[in-house]
Short mmCIF file of C-alpha atoms in Angstrom, two decimals:
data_model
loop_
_atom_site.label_atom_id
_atom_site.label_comp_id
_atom_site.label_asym_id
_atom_site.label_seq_id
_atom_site.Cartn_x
_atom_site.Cartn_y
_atom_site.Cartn_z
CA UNK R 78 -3.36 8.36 21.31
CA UNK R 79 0.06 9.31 20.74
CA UNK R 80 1.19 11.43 17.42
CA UNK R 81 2.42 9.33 14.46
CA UNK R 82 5.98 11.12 13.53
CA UNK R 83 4.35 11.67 10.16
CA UNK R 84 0.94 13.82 10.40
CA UNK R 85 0.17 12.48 7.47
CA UNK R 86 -0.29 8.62 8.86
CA UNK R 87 -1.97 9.78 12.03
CA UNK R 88 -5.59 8.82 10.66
CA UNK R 89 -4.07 5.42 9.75
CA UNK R 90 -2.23 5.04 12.85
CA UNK R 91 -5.45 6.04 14.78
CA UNK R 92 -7.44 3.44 13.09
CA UNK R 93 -4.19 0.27 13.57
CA UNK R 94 -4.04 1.64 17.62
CA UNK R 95 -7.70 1.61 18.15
CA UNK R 96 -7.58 -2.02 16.83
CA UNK R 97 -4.27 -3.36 19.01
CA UNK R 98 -5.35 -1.82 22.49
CA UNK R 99 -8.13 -3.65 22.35
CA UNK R 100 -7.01 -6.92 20.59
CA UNK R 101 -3.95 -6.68 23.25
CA UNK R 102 -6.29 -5.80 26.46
CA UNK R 103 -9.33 -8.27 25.42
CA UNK R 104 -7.75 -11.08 23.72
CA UNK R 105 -3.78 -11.17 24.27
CA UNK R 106 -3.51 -10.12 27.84
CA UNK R 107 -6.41 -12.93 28.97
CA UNK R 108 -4.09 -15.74 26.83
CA UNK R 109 -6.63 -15.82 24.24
CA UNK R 110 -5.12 -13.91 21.34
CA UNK R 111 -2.92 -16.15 19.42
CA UNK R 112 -3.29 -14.44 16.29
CA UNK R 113 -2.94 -10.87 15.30
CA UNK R 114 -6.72 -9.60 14.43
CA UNK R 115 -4.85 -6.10 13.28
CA UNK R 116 -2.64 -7.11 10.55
CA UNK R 117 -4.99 -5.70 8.08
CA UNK R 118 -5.43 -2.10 9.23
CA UNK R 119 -1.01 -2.44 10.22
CA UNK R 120 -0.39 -2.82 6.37
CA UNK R 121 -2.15 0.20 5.62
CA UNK R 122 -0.43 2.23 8.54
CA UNK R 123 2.62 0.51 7.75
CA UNK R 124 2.56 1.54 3.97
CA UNK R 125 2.09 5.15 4.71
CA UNK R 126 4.88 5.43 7.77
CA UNK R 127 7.35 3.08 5.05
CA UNK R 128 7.18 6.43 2.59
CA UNK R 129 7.56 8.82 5.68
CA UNK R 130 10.51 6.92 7.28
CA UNK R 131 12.13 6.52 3.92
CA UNK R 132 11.58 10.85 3.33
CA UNK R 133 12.75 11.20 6.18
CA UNK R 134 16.17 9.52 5.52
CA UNK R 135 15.65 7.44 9.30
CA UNK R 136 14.66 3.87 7.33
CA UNK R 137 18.97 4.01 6.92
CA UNK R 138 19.29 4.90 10.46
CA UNK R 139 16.96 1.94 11.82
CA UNK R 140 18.81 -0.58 9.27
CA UNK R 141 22.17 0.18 11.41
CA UNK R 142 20.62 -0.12 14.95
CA UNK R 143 18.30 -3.18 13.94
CA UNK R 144 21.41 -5.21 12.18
CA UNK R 145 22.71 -4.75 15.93
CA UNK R 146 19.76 -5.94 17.88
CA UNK R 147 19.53 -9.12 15.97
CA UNK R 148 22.92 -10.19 17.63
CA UNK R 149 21.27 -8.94 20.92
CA UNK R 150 17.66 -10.80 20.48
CA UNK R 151 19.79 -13.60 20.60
CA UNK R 152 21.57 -13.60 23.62
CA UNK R 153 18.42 -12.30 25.20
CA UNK R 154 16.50 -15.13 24.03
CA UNK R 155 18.70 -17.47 25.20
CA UNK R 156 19.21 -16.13 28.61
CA UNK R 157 15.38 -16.87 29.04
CA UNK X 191 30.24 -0.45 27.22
CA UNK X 192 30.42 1.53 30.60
CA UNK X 193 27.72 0.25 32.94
CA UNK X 194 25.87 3.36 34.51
CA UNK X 195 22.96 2.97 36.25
CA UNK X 196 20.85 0.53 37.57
CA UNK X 197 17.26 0.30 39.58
CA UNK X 198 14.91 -1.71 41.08
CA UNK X 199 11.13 -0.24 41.58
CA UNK X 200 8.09 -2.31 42.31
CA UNK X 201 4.58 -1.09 40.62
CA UNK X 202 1.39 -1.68 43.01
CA UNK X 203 -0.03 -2.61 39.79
CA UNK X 204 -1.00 -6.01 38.23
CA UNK X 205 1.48 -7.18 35.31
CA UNK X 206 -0.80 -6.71 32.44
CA UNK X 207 -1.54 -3.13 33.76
CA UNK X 208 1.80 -2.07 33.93
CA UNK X 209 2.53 -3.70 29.82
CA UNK X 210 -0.74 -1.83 29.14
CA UNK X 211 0.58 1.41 30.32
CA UNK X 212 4.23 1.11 28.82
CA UNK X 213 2.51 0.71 25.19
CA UNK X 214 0.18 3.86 26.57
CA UNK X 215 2.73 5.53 28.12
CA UNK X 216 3.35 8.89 26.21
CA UNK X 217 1.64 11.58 25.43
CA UNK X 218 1.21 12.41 29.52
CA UNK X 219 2.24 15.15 31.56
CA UNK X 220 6.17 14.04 32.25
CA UNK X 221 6.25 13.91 28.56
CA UNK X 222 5.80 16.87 26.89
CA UNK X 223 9.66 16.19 25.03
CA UNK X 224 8.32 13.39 23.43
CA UNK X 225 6.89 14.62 19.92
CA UNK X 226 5.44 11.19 18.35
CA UNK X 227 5.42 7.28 18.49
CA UNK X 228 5.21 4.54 15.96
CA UNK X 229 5.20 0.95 15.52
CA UNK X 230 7.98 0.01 13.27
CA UNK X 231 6.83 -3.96 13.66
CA UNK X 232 4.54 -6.29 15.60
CA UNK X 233 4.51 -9.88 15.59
CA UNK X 234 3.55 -12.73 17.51
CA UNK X 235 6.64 -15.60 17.76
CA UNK X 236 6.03 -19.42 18.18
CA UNK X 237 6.00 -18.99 21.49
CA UNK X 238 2.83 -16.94 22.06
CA UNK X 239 5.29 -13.66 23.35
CA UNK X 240 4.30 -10.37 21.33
CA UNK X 241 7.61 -8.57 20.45
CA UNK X 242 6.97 -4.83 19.20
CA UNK X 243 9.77 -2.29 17.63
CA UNK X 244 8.52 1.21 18.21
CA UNK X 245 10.17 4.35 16.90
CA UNK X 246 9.94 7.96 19.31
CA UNK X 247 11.13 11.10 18.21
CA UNK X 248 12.50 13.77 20.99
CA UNK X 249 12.81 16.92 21.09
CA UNK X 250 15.98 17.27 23.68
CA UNK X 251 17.72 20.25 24.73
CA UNK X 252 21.97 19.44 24.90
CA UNK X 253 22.68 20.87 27.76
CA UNK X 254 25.75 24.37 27.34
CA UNK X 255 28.16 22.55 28.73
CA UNK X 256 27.94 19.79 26.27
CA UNK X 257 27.56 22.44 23.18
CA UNK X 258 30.68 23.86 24.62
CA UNK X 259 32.66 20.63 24.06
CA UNK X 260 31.35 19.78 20.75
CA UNK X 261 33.30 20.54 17.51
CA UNK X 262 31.35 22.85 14.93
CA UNK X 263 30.98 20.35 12.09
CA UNK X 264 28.55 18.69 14.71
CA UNK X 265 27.22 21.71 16.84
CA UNK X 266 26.26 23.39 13.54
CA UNK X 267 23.12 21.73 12.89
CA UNK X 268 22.05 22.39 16.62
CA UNK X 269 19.80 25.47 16.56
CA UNK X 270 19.86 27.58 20.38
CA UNK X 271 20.44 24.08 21.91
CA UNK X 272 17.66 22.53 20.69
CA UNK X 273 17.35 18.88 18.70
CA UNK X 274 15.38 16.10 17.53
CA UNK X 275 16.59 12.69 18.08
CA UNK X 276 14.96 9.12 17.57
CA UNK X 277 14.91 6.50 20.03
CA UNK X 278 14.50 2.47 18.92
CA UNK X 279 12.24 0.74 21.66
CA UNK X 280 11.92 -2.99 21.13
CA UNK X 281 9.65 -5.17 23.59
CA UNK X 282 8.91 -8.48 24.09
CA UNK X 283 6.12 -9.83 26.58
CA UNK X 284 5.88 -13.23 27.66
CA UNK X 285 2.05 -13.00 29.05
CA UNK X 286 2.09 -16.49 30.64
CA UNK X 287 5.23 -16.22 32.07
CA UNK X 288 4.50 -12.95 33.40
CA UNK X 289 7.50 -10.83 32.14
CA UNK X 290 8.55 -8.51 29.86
CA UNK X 291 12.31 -7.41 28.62
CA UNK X 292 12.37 -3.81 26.73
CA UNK X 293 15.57 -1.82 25.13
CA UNK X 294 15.96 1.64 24.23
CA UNK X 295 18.48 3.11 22.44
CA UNK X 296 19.17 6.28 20.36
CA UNK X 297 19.44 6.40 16.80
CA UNK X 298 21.44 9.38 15.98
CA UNK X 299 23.98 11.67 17.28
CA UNK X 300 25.63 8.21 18.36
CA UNK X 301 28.79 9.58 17.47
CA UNK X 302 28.52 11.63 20.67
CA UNK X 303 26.39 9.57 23.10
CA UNK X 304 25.02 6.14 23.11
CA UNK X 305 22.82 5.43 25.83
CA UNK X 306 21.03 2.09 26.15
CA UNK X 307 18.12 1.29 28.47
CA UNK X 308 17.36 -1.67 29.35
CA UNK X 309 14.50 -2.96 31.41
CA UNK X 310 12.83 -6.10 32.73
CA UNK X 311 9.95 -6.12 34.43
CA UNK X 312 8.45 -9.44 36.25
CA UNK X 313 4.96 -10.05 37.68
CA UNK X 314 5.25 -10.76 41.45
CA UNK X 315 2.79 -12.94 42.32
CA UNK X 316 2.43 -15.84 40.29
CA UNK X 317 -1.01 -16.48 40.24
CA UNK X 318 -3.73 -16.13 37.73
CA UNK X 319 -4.74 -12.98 37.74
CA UNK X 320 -7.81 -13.14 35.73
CA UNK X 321 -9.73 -10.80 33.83
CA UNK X 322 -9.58 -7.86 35.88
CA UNK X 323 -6.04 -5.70 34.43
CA UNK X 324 -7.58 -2.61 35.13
CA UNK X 325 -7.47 -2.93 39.07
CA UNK X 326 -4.37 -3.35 41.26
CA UNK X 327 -4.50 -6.93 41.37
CA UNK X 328 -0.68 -8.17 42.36
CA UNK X 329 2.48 -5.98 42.03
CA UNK X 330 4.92 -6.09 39.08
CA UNK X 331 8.86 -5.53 39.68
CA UNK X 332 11.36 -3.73 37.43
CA UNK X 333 14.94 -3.52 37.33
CA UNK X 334 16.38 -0.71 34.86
CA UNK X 335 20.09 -0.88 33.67
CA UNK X 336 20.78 1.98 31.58
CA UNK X 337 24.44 1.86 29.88
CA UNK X 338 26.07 4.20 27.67
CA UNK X 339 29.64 5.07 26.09
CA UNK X 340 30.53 8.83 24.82
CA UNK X 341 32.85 8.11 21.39
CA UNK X 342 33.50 12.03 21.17
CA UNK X 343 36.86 11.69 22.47
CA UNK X 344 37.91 9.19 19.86
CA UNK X 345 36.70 11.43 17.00
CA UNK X 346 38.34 14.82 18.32
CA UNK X 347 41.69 13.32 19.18
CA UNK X 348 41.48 11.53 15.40
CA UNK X 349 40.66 15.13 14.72
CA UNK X 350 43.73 16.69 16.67
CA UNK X 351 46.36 13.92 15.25
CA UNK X 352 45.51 15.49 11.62
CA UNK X 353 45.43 18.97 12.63
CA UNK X 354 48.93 18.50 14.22
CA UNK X 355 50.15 16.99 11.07
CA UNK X 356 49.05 19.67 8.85
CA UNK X 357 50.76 22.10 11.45
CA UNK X 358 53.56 21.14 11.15
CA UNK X 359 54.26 23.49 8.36
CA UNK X 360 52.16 26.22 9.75
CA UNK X 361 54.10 28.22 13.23
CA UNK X 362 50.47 30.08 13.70
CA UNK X 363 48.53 26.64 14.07
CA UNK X 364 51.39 25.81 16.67
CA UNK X 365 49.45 26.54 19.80
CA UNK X 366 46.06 25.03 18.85
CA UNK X 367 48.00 21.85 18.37
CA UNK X 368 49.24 21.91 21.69
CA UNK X 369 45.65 22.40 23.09
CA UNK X 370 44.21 19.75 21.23
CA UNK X 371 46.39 17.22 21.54
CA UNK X 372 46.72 17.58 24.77
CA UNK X 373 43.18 17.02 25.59
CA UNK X 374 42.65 14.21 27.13
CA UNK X 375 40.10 11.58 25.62
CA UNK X 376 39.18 10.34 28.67
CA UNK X 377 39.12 13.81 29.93
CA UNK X 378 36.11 14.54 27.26
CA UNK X 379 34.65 11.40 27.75
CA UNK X 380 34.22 11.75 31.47
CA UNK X 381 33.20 15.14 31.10
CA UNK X 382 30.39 14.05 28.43
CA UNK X 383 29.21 10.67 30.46
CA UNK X 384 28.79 12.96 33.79
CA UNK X 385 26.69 15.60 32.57
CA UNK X 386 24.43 12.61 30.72
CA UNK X 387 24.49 10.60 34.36
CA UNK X 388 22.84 13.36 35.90
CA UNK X 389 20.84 14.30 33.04
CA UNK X 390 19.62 10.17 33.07
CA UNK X 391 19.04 10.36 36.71
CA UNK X 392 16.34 13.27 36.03
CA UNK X 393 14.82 11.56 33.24
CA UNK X 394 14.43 8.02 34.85
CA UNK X 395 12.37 9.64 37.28
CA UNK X 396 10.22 11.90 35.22
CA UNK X 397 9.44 8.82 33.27
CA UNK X 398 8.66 6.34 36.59
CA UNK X 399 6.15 9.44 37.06
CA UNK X 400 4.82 8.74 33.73
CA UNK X 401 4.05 5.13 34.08
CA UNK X 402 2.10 6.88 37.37
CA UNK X 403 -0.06 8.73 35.99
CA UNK X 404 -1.42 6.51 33.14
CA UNK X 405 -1.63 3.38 35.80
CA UNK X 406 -3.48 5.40 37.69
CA UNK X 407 -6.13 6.74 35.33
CA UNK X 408 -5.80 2.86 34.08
CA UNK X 409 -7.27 1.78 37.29
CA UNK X 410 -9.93 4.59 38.00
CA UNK X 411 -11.13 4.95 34.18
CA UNK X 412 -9.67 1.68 32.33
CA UNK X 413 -8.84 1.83 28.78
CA UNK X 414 -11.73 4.68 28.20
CA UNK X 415 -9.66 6.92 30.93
CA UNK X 416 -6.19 6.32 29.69
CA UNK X 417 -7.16 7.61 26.17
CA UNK X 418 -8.93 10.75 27.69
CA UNK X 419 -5.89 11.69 29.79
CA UNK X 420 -4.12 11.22 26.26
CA UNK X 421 -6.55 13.77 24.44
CA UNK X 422 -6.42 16.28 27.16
CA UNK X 423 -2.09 15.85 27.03
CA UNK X 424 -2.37 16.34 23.27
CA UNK X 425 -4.35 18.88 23.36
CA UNK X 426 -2.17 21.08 25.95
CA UNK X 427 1.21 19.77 24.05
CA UNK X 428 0.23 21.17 20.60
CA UNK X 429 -2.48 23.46 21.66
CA UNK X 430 -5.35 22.01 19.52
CA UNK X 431 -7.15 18.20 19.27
CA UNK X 432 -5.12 15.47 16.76
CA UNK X 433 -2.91 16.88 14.64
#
């Protein structure tokens, strides 16, 4: 699996990947996963990347970009 | 925006192998620059499509002629070429419908360079394809726009206009002045946007080669083969297992 950008959430990450792959190979990609069965084990990754982003000084950085791809989701959404 | 680049490629892979691989996509061999991956947000909207915001951090080397161009106030916290840099992926599959749009952009150092990809990839045969992701069953297309704009030029002739008007006053600053205001903005920006085409070129291929390898040890090991290949990458990228 791929390193989490904060060593110290790679257990957690580990765990919440392990969980998704096969939720998204078993379930989601046969049209049966309508609910996400990971949510649980992404809150605790989640809380532990949240602190590293925020260290880090990037959550600032991903505020900018994502206030822009808002505008973009929907245009792109609309084109569909 | 400045439109760049664009692609078409067709995968002789089923659709759900090829979304599989993009999620699985890094650590493998073409991507020893990229140092780490995480999911910024997952959800599922109303109508059944998964959309996913990953973060990846770079390492990326700016190539001289680029250090060359850039002022010191920015160059300064480049060490022997060498920098980290973050890039935003978002994703959204549509499983039933068979596609999927992604966008990749960088976070930083956009004063310099934005460059957005964009990518859409569409199954090609529309037909159920069943259980069976992990063999070759149907092709999936993909057309890849990547766009970006250099805004160096605006911030160093900004730059020049004030330097001039402190000058003024100053006979030794005289011929600095000169230089700097007479280069050209679009002169930089060209200069900047050609040395990232080619650089772009290089990397859209390295990362096609990517997709490759993990399709491939998708269909001759499935899941259980993909993650192996990732161990082994790991552990040649950072010279130990995990960490």
């Amino acid at each position: 699996m791929s390193a989490s950008l904060a060593p110290e959430c790679n257990d957690a990450k580990e765990r919440y990947d392990s969980c998704f792959l096969k939720w998204y190979s078993e379930k989601y990609l046969r049209g049966k996963g309508t609910t996400d069965e990971c949510a649980g084990l992404f809150k605790e990754y989640k809380q532990c990347l949240t602190t590293a982003l925020k260290d880090r000084g990037i959550d600032k950085m991903l505020e900018e970009a994502r206030e822009d791809h808002k505008e973009n989701d929907t245009l792109n959404m609309r084109r569909k | 925006m400045v439109k760049f680049y664009e692609s078409t490629f067709t995968y002789d892979y089923s659709f759900p192998a090829v979304t599989l691989a993009y999620f699985l996509r890094y650590p493998n061999p073409y991507s020893t620059h990229v140092l780490s991956t995480d999911v910024i947000s997952r959800a599922i909207d109303g109508a059944g499509r998964l959309q996913t915001t990953r973060i990846h951090r770079k390492s990326s080397r700016l190539p001289p002629a680029v250090l060359k161009l850039l002022p010191k106030s920015v160059s300064g916290n480049v060490s022997g070429g060498r920098s980290e840099s973050y890039i935003l992926e978002t994703s959204t599959i549509d499983v039933k419908e068979g596609w999927m749009w992604t966008e990749s952009k960088n976070l930083d150092w956009t004063g310099i360079l934005s460059v957005i990809e964009k990518q859409e990839y569409q199954r090609q045969i529309p037909v159920d394809e069943g259980d069976d992701f992990s063999v070759g069953a149907g092709t999936t297309g993909v057309v890849t726009t990547v766009m970006f704009k250099s805004r160096l030029g605006d911030r160093l002739r900004a730059r020049a206009t004030r330097k001039g008007e402190a000058a003024v006053a100053d006979a030794d600053d005289e011929p600095k002045k000169g230089f700097l205001a007479n280069w050209s903005k679009t002169g930089i920006q060209r200069s900047i946007e050609a040395i990232a085409s080619r650089k772009t070129e290089n990397q859209l291929g390295k990362s096609k080669e990517g997709m490759m390898v993990v399709l491939e040890r998708l269909r001759s090991g499935g899941l259980v083969g993909v993650l192996e290949g990732m161990r082994e990458d790991r552990k040649s990228m950072y010279g130990q297992e995990g960490k």
